[in-house]
Coordinates of C-alpha atoms and ligand atoms in Angstrom, one line a residue:
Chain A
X1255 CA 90.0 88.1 114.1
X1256 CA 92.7 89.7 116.9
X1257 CA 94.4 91.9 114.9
X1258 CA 93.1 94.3 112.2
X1259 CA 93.8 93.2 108.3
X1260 CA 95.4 96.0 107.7
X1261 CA 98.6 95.4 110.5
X1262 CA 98.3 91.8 110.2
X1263 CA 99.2 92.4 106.8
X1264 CA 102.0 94.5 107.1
X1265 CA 103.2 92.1 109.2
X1266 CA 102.9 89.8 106.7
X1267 CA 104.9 91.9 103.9
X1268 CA 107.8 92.8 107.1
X1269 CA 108.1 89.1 107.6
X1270 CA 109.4 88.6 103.8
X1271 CA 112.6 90.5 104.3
X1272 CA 115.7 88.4 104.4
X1273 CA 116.5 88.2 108.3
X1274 CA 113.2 88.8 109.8
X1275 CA 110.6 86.3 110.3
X1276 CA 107.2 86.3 111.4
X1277 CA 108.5 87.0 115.1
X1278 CA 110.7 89.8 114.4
X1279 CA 108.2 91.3 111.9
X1280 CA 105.5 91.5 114.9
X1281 CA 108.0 93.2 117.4
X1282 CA 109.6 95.8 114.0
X1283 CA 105.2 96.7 113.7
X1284 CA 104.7 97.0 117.0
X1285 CA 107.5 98.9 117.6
X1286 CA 106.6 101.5 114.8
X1287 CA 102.5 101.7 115.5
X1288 CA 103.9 102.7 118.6
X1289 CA 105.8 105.3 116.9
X1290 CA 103.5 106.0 114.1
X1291 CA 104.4 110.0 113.4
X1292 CA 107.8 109.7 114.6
X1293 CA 108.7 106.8 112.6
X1294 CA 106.1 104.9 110.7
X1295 CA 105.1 107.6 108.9
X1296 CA 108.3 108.7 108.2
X1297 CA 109.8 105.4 106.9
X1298 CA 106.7 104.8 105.1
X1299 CA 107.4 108.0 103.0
X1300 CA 111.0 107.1 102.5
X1301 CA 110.2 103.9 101.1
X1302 CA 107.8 105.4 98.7
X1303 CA 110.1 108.2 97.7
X1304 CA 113.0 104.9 97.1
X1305 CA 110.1 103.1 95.2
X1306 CA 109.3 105.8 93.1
X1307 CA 113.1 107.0 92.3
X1308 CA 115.3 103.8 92.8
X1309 CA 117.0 102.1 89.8
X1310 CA 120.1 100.1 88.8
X1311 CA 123.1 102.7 86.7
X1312 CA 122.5 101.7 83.0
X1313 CA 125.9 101.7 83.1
X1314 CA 127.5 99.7 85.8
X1315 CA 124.3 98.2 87.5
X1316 CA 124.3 99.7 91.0
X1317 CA 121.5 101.2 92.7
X1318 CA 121.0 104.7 91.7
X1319 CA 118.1 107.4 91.4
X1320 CA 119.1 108.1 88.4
X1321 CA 120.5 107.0 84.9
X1322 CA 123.8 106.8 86.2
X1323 CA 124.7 106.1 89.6
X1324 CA 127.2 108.4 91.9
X1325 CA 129.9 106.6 90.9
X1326 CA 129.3 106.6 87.6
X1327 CA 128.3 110.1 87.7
X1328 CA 131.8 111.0 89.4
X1329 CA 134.2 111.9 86.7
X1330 CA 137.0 111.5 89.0
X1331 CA 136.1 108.3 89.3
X1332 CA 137.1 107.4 86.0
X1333 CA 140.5 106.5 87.1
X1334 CA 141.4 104.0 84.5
X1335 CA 140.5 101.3 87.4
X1336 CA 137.2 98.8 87.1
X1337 CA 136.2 96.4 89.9
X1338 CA 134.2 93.6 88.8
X1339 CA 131.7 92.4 91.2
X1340 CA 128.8 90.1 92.0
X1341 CA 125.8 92.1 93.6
X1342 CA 125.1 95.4 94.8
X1343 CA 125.8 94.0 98.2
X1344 CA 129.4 93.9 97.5
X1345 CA 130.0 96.6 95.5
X1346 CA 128.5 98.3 98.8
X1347 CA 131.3 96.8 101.1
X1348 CA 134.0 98.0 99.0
X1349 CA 132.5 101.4 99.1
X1350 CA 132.9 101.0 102.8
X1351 CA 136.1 100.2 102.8
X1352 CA 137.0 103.2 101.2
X1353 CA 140.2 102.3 99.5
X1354 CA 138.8 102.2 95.6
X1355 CA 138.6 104.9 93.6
X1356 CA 137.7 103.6 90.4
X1357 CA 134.3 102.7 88.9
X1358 CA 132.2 99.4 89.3
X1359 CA 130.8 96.6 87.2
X1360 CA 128.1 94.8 88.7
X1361 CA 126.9 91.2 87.1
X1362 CA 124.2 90.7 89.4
X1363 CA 125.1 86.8 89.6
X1364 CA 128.0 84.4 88.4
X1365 CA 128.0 82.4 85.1
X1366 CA 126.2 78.9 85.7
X1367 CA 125.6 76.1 83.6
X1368 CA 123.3 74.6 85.6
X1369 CA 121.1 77.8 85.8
X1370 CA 121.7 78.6 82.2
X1371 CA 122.8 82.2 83.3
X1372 CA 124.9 83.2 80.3
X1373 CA 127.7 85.8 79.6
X1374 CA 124.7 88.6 78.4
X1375 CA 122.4 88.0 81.7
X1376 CA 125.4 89.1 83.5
X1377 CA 126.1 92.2 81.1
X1378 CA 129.5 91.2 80.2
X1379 CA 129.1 92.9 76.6
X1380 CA 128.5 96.1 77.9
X1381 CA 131.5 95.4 80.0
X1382 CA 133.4 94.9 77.4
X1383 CA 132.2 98.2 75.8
X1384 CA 133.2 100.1 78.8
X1385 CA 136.6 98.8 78.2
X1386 CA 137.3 101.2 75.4
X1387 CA 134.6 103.5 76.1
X1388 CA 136.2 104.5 79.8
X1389 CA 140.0 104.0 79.0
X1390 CA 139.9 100.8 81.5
X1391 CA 143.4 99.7 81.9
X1392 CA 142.5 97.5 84.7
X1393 CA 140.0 95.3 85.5
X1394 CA 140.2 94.3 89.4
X1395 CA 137.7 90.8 89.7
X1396 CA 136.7 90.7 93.5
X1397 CA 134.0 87.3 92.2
X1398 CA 133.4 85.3 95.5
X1399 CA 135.7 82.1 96.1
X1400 CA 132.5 79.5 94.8
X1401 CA 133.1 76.9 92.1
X1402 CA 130.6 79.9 89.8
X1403 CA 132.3 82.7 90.8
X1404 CA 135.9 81.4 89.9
X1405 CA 134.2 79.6 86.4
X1406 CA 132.9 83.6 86.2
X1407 CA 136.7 85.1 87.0
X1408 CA 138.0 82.5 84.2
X1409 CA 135.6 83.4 81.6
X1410 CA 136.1 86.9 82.2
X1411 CA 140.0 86.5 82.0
X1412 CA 140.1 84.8 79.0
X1413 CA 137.8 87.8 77.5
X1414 CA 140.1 90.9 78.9
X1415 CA 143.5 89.5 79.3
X1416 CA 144.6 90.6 75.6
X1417 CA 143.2 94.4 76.8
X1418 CA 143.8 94.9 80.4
X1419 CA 145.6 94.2 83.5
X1420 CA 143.5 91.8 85.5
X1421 CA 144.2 91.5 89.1
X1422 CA 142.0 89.7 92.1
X1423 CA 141.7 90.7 95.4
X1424 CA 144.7 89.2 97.5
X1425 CA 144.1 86.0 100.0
X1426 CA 142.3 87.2 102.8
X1427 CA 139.1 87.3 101.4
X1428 CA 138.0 83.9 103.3
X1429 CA 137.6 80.9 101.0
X1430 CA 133.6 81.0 100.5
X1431 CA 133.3 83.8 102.0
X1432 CA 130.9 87.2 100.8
X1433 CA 132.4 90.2 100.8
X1434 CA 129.0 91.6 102.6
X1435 CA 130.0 89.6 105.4
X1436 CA 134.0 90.9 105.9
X1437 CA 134.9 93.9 108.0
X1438 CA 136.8 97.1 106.2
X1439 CA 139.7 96.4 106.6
X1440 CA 140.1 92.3 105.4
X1441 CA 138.5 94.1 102.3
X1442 CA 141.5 97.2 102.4
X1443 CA 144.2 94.7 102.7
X1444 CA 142.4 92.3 100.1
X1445 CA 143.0 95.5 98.0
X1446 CA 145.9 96.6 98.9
X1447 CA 148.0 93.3 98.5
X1448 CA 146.1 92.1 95.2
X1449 CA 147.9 90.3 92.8
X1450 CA 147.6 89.9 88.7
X1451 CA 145.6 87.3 87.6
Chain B
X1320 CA 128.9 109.7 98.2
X1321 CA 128.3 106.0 97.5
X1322 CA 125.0 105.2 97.8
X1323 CA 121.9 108.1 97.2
X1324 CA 121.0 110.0 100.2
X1325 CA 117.7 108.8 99.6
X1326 CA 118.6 104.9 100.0
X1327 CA 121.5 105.6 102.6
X1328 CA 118.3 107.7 104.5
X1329 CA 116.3 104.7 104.2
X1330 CA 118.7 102.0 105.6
X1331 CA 119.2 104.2 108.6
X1332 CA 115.6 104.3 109.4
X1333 CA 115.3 100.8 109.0
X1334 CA 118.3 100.3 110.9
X1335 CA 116.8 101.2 114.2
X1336 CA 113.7 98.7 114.1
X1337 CA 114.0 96.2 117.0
X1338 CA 116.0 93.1 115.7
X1339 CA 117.5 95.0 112.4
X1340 CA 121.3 96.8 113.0
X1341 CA 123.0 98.4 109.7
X1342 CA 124.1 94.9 107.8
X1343 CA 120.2 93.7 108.0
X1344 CA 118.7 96.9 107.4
X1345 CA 121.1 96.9 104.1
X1346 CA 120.4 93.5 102.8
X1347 CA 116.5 93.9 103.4
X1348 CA 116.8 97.7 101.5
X1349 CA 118.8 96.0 98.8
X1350 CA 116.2 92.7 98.6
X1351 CA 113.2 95.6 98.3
X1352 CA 114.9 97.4 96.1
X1353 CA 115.8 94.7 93.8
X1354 CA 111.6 94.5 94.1
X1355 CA 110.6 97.9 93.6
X1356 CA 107.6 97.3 92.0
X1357 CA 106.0 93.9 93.5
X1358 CA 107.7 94.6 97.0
X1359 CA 108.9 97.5 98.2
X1360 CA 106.0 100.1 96.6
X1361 CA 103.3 97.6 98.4
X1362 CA 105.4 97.8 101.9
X1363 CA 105.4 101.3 101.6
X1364 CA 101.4 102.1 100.5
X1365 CA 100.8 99.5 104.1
X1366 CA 103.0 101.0 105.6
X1367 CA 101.2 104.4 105.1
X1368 CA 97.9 103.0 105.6
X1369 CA 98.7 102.0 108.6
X1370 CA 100.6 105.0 109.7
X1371 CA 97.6 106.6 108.8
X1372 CA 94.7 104.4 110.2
X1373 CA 96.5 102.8 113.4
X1374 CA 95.7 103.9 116.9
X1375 CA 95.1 102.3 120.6
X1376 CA 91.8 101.0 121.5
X1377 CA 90.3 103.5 123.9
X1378 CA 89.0 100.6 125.8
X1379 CA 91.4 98.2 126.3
X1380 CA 95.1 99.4 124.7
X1381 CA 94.8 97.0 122.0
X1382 CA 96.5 98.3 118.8
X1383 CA 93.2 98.7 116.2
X1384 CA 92.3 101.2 113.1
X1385 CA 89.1 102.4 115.2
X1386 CA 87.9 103.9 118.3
X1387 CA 87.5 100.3 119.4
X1388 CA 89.6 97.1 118.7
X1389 CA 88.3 94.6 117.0
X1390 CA 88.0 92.5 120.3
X1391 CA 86.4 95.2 122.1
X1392 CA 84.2 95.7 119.1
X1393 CA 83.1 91.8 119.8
X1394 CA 80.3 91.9 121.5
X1395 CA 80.7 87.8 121.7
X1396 CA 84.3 88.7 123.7
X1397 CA 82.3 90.2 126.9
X1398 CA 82.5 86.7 129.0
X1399 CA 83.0 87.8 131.8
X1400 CA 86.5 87.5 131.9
X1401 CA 89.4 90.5 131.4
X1402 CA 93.3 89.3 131.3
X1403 CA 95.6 92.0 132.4
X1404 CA 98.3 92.1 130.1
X1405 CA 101.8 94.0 130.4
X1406 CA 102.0 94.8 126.5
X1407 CA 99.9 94.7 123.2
X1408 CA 102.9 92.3 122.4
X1409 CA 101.7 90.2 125.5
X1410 CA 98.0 90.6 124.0
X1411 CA 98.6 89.2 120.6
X1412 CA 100.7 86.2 122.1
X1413 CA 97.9 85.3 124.3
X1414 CA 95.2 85.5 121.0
X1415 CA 97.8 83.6 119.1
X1416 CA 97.4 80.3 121.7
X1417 CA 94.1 81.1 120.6
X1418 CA 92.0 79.4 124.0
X1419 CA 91.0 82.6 125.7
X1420 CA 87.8 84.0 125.1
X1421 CA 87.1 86.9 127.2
X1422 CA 88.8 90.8 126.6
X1423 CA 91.9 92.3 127.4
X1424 CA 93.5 95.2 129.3
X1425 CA 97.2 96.7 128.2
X1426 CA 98.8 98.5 131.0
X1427 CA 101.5 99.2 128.7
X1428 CA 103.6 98.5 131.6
X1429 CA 104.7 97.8 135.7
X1430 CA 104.3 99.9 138.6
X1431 CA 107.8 101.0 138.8
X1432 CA 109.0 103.5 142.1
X1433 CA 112.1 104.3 140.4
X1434 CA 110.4 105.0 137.1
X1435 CA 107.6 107.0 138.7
X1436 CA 105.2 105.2 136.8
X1437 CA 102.4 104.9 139.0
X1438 CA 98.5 103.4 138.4
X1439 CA 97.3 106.7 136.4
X1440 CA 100.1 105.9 133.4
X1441 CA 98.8 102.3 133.6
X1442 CA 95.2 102.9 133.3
X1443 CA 94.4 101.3 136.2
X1444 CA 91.5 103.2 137.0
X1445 CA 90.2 102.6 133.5
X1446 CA 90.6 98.9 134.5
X1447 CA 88.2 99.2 137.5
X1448 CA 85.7 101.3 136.0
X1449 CA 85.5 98.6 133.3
X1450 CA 85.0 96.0 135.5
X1451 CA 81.2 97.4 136.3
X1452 CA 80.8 98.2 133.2
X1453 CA 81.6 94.9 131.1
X1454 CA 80.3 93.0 134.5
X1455 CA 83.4 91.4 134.7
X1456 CA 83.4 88.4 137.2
X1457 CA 87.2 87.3 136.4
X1458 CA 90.2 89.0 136.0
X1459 CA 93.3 86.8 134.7
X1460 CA 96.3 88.5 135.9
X1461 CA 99.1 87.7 132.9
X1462 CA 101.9 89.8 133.9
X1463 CA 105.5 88.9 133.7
X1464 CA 107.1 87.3 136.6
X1465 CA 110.0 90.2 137.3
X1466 CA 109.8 92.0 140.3
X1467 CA 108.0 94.9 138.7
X1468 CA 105.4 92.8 137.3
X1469 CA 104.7 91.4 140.6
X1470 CA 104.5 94.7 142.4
X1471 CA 101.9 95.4 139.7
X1472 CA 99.8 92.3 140.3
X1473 CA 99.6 92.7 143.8
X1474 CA 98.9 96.1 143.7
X1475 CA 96.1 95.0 141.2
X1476 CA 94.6 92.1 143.5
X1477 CA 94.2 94.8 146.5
X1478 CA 92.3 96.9 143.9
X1479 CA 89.9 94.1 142.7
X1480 CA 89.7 91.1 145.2
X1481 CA 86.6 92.6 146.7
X1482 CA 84.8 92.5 143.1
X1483 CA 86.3 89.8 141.4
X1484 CA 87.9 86.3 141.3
X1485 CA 91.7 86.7 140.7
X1486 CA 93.4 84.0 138.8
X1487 CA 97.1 84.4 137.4
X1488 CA 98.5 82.1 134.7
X1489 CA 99.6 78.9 136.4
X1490 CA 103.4 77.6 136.4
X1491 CA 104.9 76.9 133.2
X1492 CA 105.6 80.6 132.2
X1493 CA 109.0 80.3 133.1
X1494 CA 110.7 83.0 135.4
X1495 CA 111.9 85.8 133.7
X1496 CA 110.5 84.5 130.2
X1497 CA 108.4 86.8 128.2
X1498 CA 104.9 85.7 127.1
X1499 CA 105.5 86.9 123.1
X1500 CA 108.6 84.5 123.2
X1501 CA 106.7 81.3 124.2
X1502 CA 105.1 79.0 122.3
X1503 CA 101.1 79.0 121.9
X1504 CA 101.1 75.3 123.2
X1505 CA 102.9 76.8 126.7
X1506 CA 101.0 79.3 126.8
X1507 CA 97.6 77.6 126.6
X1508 CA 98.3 75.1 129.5
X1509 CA 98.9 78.0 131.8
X1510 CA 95.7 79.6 130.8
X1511 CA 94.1 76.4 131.5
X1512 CA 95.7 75.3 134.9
X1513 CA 95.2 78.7 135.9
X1514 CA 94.8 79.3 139.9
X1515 CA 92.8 81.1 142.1
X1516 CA 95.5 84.3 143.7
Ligands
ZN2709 ZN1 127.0 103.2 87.9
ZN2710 ZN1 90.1 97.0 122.8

């Protein structure tokens, strides 16, 4: 045995993050046992404090540490304006961009009939409530450019269209491209320059 | 606000481990999140356990959760032989190729003029008191081929070449390279085809 359990098996559980392999996980550990009160500790109190506090808004899906999420929280946010969006991810990028003021649906994935995700694993009928319930008068789809995520933008269209304006963002999002991956401002001018559905 | 202070607090930290910027740090907070209870709460107990239990071998340099590393602690490890290692990163890549036997020492750096580090921050005199004590007969020089890491190994042979055979690792680590980025199969024919100094 060269190194102790206990660090070879951290380096283990670093290793499992998207973008970091066993390589990477070594140098992240080593890095922070080198740093253990300035930042090991530190980050391993954060991530309990997130562990113990995170959830996804009841309402809209993002990340939160509460019931409802900022956003949510944010009466002023409640602008009449709902932006429909895949993951947390990308409601995060449009958050960068800084341009939206309204709220945030998040479906956590894309209608699929080959995974047999249906219209309630993506919370669509609670969209639908929030229609009414939040005096939506449009709904802004920013689903990515896949074969699932225009099947999704359809479905949803067909669901709305007699109760809202829909609009998608503009061309300029890349064709199967992720929002996570765009800079700020392809994402403003997507906004900006979006069109009705 | 977007995103909780608590979860924006804990991307930043992540943020600044080696190999993560602010995209990666996001997507692996997001991924943990998403796994509060099977992921991210585990990461964060290990990562307190070992924030908590981590420290350097007093011996050697070696990262460990005791007084002495778990080499060190081998009594089967006291060959004969000592390889002289830049890093604990340098360490673990040599015990990964898995062919050497003997114990290690981590100068946790090079003789540098223009950093002022000198042999005290090394622990160079540690190194030669431990070569009476763990009767060493070899010492494996294994330190990187920059010009810092040669100052240090020739400082190191005039120390020891009255009390010990000198070997370095042969040809094949390339110029430049790092040990931690080779491969174990590289790394083990130097070790082999070793050469006297
Ligand atoms: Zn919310
Ligand atoms: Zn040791």
């Amino acid at each position: 045995m060269t190194q102790p359990t206990e660090i070879e098996r951290l380096i283990e559980m670093m290793a499992k993050l998207p973008g970091l392999g066993p390589r990477s996980a070594r140098r992240a550990v080593l890095h922070l046992v080198a740093r253990r009160e300035g930042q090991l500790g530190p980050l391993a109190r954060q991530m309990q404090l997130v562990a113990d506090t995170a959830q996804a808004c009841e309402r809209c899906g993002n990340i939160g540490t509460a019931a409802l999420c900022p956003i949510c929280a944010d009466p002023a946010r409640a602008n009449g304006q709902i932006c429909v969006v895949e993951t947390v991810a990308d409601l995060w990028a449009m958050e960068r961009a800084g341009v939206f003021r309204g709220r945030y649906h998040v479906l956590g994935g894309t209608l699929s009939a080959l995974d047999a995700v249906g219209p309630e694993e993506l919370g669509i009928p609670t969209l639908l409530a929030r229609i009414d319930d939040e005096a939506v008068r449009e709904a802004i789809l920013a689903l990515p450019a896949t074969v699932d995520g225009q099947t999704t933008a359809h479905y949803l269209a067909d669901q709305l269209e007699a109760r809202v304006t829909l609009t998608s963002l503009a061309q300029g999002v890349p064709i199967g491209g992720e929002l996570d991956f765009l800079d700020d401002g392809t994402i403003t001018a997507a906004l900006e320059a979006r069109k009705p559905l």
